[in-house]
Coordinates of C-alpha atoms and ligand atoms in Angstrom, one line a residue:
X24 CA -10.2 -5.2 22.2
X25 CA -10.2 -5.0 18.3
X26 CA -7.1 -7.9 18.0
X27 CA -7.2 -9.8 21.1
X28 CA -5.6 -12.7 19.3
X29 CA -2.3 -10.7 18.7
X30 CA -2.3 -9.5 22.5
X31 CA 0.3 -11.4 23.8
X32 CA 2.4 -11.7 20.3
X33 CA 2.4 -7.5 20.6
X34 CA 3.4 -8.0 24.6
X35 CA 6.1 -9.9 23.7
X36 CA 7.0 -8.0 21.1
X37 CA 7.3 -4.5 23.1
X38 CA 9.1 -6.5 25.8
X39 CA 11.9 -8.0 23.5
X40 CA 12.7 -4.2 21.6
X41 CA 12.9 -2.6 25.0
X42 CA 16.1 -0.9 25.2
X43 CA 17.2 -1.3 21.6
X44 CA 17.0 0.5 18.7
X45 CA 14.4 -0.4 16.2
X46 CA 14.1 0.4 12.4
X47 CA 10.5 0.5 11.1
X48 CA 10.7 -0.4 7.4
X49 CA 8.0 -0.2 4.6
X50 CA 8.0 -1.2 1.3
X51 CA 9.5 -0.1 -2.3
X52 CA 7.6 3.0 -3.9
X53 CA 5.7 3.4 -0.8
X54 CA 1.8 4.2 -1.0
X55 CA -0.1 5.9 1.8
X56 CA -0.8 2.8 3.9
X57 CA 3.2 2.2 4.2
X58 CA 4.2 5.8 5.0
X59 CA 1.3 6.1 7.4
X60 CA 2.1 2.9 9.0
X61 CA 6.0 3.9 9.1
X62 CA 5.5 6.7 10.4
X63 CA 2.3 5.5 13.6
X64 CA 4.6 2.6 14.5
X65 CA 7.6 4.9 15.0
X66 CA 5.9 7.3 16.9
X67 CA 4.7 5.2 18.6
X68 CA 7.4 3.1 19.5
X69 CA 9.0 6.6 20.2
X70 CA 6.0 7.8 23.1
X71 CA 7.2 5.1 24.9
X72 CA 10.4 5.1 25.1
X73 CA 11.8 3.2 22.5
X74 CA 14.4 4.9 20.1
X75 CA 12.8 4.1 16.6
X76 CA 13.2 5.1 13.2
X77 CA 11.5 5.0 10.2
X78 CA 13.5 3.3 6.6
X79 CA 12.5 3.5 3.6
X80 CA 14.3 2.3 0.2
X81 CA 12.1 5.0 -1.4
X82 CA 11.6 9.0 -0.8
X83 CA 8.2 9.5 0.4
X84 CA 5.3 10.7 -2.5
X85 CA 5.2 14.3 -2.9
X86 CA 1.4 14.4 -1.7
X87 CA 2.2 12.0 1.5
X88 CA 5.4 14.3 2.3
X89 CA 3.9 16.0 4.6
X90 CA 2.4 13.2 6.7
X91 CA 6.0 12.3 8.2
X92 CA 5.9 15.9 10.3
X93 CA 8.8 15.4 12.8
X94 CA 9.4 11.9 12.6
X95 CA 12.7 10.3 12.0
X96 CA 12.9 9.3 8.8
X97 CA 16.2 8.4 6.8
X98 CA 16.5 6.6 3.3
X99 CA 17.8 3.2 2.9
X100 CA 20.8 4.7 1.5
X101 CA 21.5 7.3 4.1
X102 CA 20.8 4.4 6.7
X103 CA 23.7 2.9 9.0
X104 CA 22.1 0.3 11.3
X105 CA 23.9 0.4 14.6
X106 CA 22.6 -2.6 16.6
X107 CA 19.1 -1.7 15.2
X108 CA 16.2 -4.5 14.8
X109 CA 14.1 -4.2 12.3
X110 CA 9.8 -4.5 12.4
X111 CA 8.2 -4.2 8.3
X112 CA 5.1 -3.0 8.4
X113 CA 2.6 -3.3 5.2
X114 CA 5.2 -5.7 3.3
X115 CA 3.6 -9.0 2.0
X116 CA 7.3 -10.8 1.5
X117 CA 10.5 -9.8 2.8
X118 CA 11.8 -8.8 -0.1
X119 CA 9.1 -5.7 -0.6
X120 CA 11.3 -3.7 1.3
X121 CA 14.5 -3.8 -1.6
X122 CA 17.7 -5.9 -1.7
X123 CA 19.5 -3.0 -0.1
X124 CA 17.4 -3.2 3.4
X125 CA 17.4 -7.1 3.4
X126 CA 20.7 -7.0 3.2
X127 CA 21.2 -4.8 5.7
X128 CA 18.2 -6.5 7.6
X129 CA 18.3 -10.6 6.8
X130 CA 16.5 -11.6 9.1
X131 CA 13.0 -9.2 10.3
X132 CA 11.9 -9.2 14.2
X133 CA 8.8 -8.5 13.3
X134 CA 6.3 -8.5 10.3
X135 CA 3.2 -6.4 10.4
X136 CA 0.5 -6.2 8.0
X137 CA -3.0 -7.5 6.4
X138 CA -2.0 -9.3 3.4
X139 CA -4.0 -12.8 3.1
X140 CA -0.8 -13.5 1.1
X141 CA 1.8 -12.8 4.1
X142 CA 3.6 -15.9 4.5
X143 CA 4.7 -14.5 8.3
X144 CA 8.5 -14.6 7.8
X145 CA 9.4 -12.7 10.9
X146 CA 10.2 -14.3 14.2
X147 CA 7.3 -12.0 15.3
X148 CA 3.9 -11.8 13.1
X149 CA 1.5 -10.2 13.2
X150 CA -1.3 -10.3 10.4
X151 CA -4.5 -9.7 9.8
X152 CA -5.9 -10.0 6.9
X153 CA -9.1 -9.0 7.5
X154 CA -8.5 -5.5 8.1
X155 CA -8.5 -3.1 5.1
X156 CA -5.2 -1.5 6.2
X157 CA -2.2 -1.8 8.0
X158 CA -2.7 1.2 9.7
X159 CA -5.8 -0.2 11.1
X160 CA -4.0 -3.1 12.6
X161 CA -1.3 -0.7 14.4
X162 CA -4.3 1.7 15.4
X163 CA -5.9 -1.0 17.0
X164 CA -3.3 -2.2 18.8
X165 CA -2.4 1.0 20.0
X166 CA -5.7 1.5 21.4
X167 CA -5.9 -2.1 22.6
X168 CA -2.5 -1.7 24.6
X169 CA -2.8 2.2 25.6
X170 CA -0.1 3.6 23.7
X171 CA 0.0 6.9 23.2
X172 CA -1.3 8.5 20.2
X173 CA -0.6 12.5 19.0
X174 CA -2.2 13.8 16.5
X175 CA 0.3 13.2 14.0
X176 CA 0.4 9.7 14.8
X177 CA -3.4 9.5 14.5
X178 CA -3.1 11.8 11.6
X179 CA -0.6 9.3 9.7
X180 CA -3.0 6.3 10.5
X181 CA -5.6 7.7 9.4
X182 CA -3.9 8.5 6.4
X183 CA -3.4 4.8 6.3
X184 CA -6.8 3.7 6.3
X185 CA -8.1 6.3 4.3
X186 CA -6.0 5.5 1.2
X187 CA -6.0 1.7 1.2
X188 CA -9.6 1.7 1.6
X189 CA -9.8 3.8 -1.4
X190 CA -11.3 7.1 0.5
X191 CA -13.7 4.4 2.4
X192 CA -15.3 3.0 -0.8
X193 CA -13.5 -0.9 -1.5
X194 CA -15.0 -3.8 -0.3
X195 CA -12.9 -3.9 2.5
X196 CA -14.2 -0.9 4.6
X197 CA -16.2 -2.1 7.8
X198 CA -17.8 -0.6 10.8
X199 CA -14.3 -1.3 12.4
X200 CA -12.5 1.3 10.2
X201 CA -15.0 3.9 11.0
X202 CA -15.2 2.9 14.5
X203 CA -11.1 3.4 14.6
X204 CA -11.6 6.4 12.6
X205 CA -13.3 8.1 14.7
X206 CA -11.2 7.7 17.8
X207 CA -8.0 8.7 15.8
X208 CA -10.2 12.0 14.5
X209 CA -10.9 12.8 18.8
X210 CA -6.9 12.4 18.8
X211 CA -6.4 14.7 16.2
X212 CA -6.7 13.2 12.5
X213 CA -8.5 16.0 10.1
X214 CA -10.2 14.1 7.3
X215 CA -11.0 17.3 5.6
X216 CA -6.9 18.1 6.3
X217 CA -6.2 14.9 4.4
X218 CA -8.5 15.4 1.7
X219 CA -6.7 19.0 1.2
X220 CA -2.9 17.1 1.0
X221 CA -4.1 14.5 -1.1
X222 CA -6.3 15.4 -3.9
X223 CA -6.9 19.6 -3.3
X224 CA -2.9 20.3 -4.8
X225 CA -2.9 18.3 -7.8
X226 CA -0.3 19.5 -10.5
X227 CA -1.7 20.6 -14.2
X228 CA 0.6 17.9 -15.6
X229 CA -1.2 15.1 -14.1
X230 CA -4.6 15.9 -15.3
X231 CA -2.5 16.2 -18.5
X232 CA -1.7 12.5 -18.1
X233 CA -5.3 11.6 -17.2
X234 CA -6.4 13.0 -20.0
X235 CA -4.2 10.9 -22.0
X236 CA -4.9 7.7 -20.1
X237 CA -8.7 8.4 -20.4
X238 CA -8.1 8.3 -24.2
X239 CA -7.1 4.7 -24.1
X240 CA -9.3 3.2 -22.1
X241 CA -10.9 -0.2 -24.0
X242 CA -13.4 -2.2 -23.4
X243 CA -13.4 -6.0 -23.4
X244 CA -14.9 -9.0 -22.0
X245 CA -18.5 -8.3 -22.9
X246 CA -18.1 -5.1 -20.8
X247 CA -16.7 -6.2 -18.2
X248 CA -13.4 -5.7 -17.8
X249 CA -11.7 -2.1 -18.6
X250 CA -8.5 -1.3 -19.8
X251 CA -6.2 1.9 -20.0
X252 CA -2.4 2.1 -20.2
X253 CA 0.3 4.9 -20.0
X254 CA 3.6 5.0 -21.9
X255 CA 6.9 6.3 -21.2
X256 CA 6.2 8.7 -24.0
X257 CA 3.0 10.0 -22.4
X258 CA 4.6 10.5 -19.4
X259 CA 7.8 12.9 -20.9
X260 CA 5.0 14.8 -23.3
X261 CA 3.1 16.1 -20.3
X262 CA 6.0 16.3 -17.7
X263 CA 4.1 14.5 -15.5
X264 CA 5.7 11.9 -12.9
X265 CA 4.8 7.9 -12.2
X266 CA 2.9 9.1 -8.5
X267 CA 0.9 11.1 -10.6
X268 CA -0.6 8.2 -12.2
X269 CA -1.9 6.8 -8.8
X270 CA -4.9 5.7 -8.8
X271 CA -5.9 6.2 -12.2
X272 CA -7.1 2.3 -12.0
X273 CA -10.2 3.5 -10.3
X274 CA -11.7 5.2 -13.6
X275 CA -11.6 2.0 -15.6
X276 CA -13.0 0.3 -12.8
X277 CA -15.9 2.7 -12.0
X278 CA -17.3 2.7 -15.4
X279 CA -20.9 0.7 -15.6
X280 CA -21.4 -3.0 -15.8
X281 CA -17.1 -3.2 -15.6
X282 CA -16.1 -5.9 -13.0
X283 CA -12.8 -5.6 -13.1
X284 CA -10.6 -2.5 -14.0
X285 CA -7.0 -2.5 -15.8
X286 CA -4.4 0.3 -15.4
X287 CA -1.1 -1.0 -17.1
X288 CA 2.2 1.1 -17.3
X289 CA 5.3 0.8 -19.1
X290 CA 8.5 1.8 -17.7
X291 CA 11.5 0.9 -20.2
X292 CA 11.0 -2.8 -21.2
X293 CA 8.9 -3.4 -18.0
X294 CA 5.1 -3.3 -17.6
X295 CA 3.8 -2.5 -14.2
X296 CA -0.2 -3.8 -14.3
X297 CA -2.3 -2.9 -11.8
X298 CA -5.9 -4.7 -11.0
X299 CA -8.7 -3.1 -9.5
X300 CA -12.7 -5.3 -8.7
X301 CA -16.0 -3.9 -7.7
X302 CA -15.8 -7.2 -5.6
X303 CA -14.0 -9.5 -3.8
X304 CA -15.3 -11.9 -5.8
X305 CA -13.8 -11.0 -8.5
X306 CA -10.0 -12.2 -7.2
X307 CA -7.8 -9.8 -9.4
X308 CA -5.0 -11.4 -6.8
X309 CA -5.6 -14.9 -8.4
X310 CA -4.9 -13.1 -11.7
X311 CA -2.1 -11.3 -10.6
X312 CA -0.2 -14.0 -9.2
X313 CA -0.8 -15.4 -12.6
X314 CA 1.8 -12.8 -13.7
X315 CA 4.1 -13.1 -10.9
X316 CA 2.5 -10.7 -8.5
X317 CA -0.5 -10.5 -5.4
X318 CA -2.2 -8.7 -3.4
X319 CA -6.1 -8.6 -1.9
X320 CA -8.9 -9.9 -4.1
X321 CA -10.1 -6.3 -5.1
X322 CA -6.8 -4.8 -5.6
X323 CA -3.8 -6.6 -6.9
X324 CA -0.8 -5.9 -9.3
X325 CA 2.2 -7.5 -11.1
X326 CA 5.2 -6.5 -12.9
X327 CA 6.6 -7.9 -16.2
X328 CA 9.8 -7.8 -17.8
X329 CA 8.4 -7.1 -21.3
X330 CA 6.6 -4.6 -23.6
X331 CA 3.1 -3.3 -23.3
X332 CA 2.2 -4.5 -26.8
X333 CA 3.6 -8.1 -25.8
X334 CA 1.8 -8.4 -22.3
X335 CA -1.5 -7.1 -23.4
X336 CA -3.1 -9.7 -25.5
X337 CA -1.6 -12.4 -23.2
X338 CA -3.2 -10.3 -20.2
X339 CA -6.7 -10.3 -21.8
X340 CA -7.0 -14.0 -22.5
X341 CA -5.7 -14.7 -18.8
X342 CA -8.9 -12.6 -17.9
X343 CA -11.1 -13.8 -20.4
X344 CA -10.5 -17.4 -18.8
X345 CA -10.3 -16.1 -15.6
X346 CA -13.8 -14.9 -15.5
X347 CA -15.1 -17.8 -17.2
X348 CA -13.9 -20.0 -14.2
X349 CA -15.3 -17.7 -11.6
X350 CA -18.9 -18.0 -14.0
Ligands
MN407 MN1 -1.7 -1.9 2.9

C-alpha cells in the first residue's frame, strides 16, 4: 500500500458520499496539479458509482484544457449545488477555493492534499505532505483501494505529478512518483502526449514575454538569489496572457551558484511573487509566509497589495536576512 495510514479515513470517506452527490473543488487560477487532481477524483468517484463533479472558481489554463476530456466540469458561477458535498483537493486553506465556493460550500467533507501547511479543516483529511503532488496522493489511493482508473484519469494524474514536480526535476520527486508513474503510463498516461499539450503549442507572444522577463533578471545576494519581474505594460505590448508567464521562475532559479529564484508580477496595484529553491533547505515557504503567503520549501509564493517598485527592496532585505539565518 503506498498510504496505509489514510486507509480507513478514505473507507470512511467513500462510505459517507455513497448515494449523494459530491462536488470536487480546486483552487483559484488553477495549476496542473489542481485540474489533474479535479478531474482523477471525479472520475473516479464517477467509475464507482458516485455522481461527482468537478468546480472550479476559475476556467481551466488553455494548455491543461484538454486534460478535462469528458469530465463534468462547471464553473463556480454556472454551479447550483443541489444537496451536493463538497471534497477540495490540492487547497492548503479553505479559502483557496474563492469566497464564491465557500459560500456556497462553508463547511468541506473532505480536504485532500500535500501541503505541510494544511491545517486539515475538513471533517475528513487527508494529507500528505510528503508526496510531491496531490495527484500522487489520489493515484495512490486509487491503486491502494482498487478503483478504477481509465486512461484519462491516469492521464490527468499524471498530469498532476508531472507538473508539480516540475517535469520530475524538484526536490520532491522520489522513487514513489516514478513507481506511480509508471502504473498510470500501463493505464494509459502518454508522457510524450503531455509533453506535446504542454510545452510543444506555445504561442509567439509568450516567448515575446520571456524575452522581456529574461531582460530583467538581477542578481543579488552575492549570487545567490535571482530576480526577474513582469509588468502590466509588458504583458499588453506583447499580447501575451498571465498563464503564459508560468513557470518563468525556473530561469532565475536555474542559473549557476543561484539558491533561490524570484519571479514577481504586477497586476494593477498588486504584486503576485513567486519563490522557487534548488533545495529544500532553502525554505522560500518561511519567506513567503513572511509576506502573507506559503507553500513547500522549494516552491512558495505570496501576494501583495502594493507596487512592484514598493515591494522589491523590502523583498530583497527579507532574503538577505533570510539567508543569513539559514548560514
Ligand atoms: Mn499541488
Amino acid at each position: 500500500m503506498y498510504f496505509p495510514q489514510q486507509a480507513e479515513t478514505f473507507r470512511h470517506l467513500l462510505d459517507e458520499v455513497r448515494g449523494k452527490p459530491v462536488a470536487v473543488l480546486g483552487h483559484l487560477r488553477p495549476d496542473g496539479d489542481c485540474i489533474g487532481s479535479q478531474v482523477g477524483l471525479t472520475r473516479m468517484l464517477r467509475a464507482v458509482g458516485i455522481d461527482a463533479v468537478a468546480v472550479n472558481k476559475d476556467p481551466a489554463p488553455r494548455v491543461l484544457k484538454s486534460f478535462i476530456g469528458d469530465t463534468p466540469w462547471v464553473q463556480a458561477k454556472d454551479f447550483e449545488p443541489q444537496g451536493h458535498v463538497s471534497i477540495n483537493v490540492d487547497c492548503a486553506d479553505p479559502i483557496r477555493v474563492g469566497l464564491l465556493l465557500r459560500k456556497l460550500f462553508p463547511e468541506t467533507l473532505a480536504n485532500i492534499d500535500h501541503h505541510v501547511s494544511n491545517p486539515a479543516y475538513a471533517r475528513f483529511n487527508l494529507i500528505e505532505s510528503h508526496t510531491a503532488a496531490t495527484g500522487e496522493v489520489l493515484a495512490g489511493l486509487a491503486f491502494d483501494h482498487g478503483l478504477p482508473v481509465d486512461a484519462i484519469t491516469a492521464q490527468a494524474l499524471y498530469v498532476a505529478i508531472a507538473t508539480d514536480t516540475g517535469q520530475f526535476r524538484l526536490p520532491t520527486t522520489t522513487g514513489q512518483v516514478f513507481e506511480i508513474c509508471s502504473r498510470l503510463i500501463a493505464l494509459g498516461a502518454s508522457p510524450a502526449g503531455v509533453t506535446r499539450e504542454l510545452f510543444e503549442k506555445e504561442p509567439l507572444a509568450k516567448f515575446k514575454l520571456l524575452q522581456r522577463f529574461l531582460g530583467t533578471l538581477q542578481v543579488v545576494c552575492d549570487g545567490r538569489v535571482c530576480v526577474g519581474h513582469l509588468r502590466d505594460a509588458d504583458y499588453r505590448a506583447t499580447g501575451a496572457t498571465h498563464e503564459d508567464a508560468e513557470g518563468f521562475v525556473d530561469y532565475p532559479r536555474d542559473l549557476k551558484g543561484v539558491d533561490i529564484g524570484i519571479f514577481l508580477e504586477e497586476y494593477g496595484n498588486q504584486t503576485k511573487g513567486s519563490l522557487r529553491a534548488k533545495s529544500k533547505r532553502f525554505r522560500v515557504d518561511q519567506l513567503a509566509k513572511q509576506f502573507n503567503g506559503g507553500g513547500h520549501a522549494p516552491a512558495a509564493g505570496f501576494n501583495q497589495e502594493c507596487s512592484l517598485d514598493e515591494l522589491l527592496p523590502r523583498l530583497l532585505v527579507a532574503v538577505e536576512a533570510h539567508l543569513e539565518r539559514l548560514g
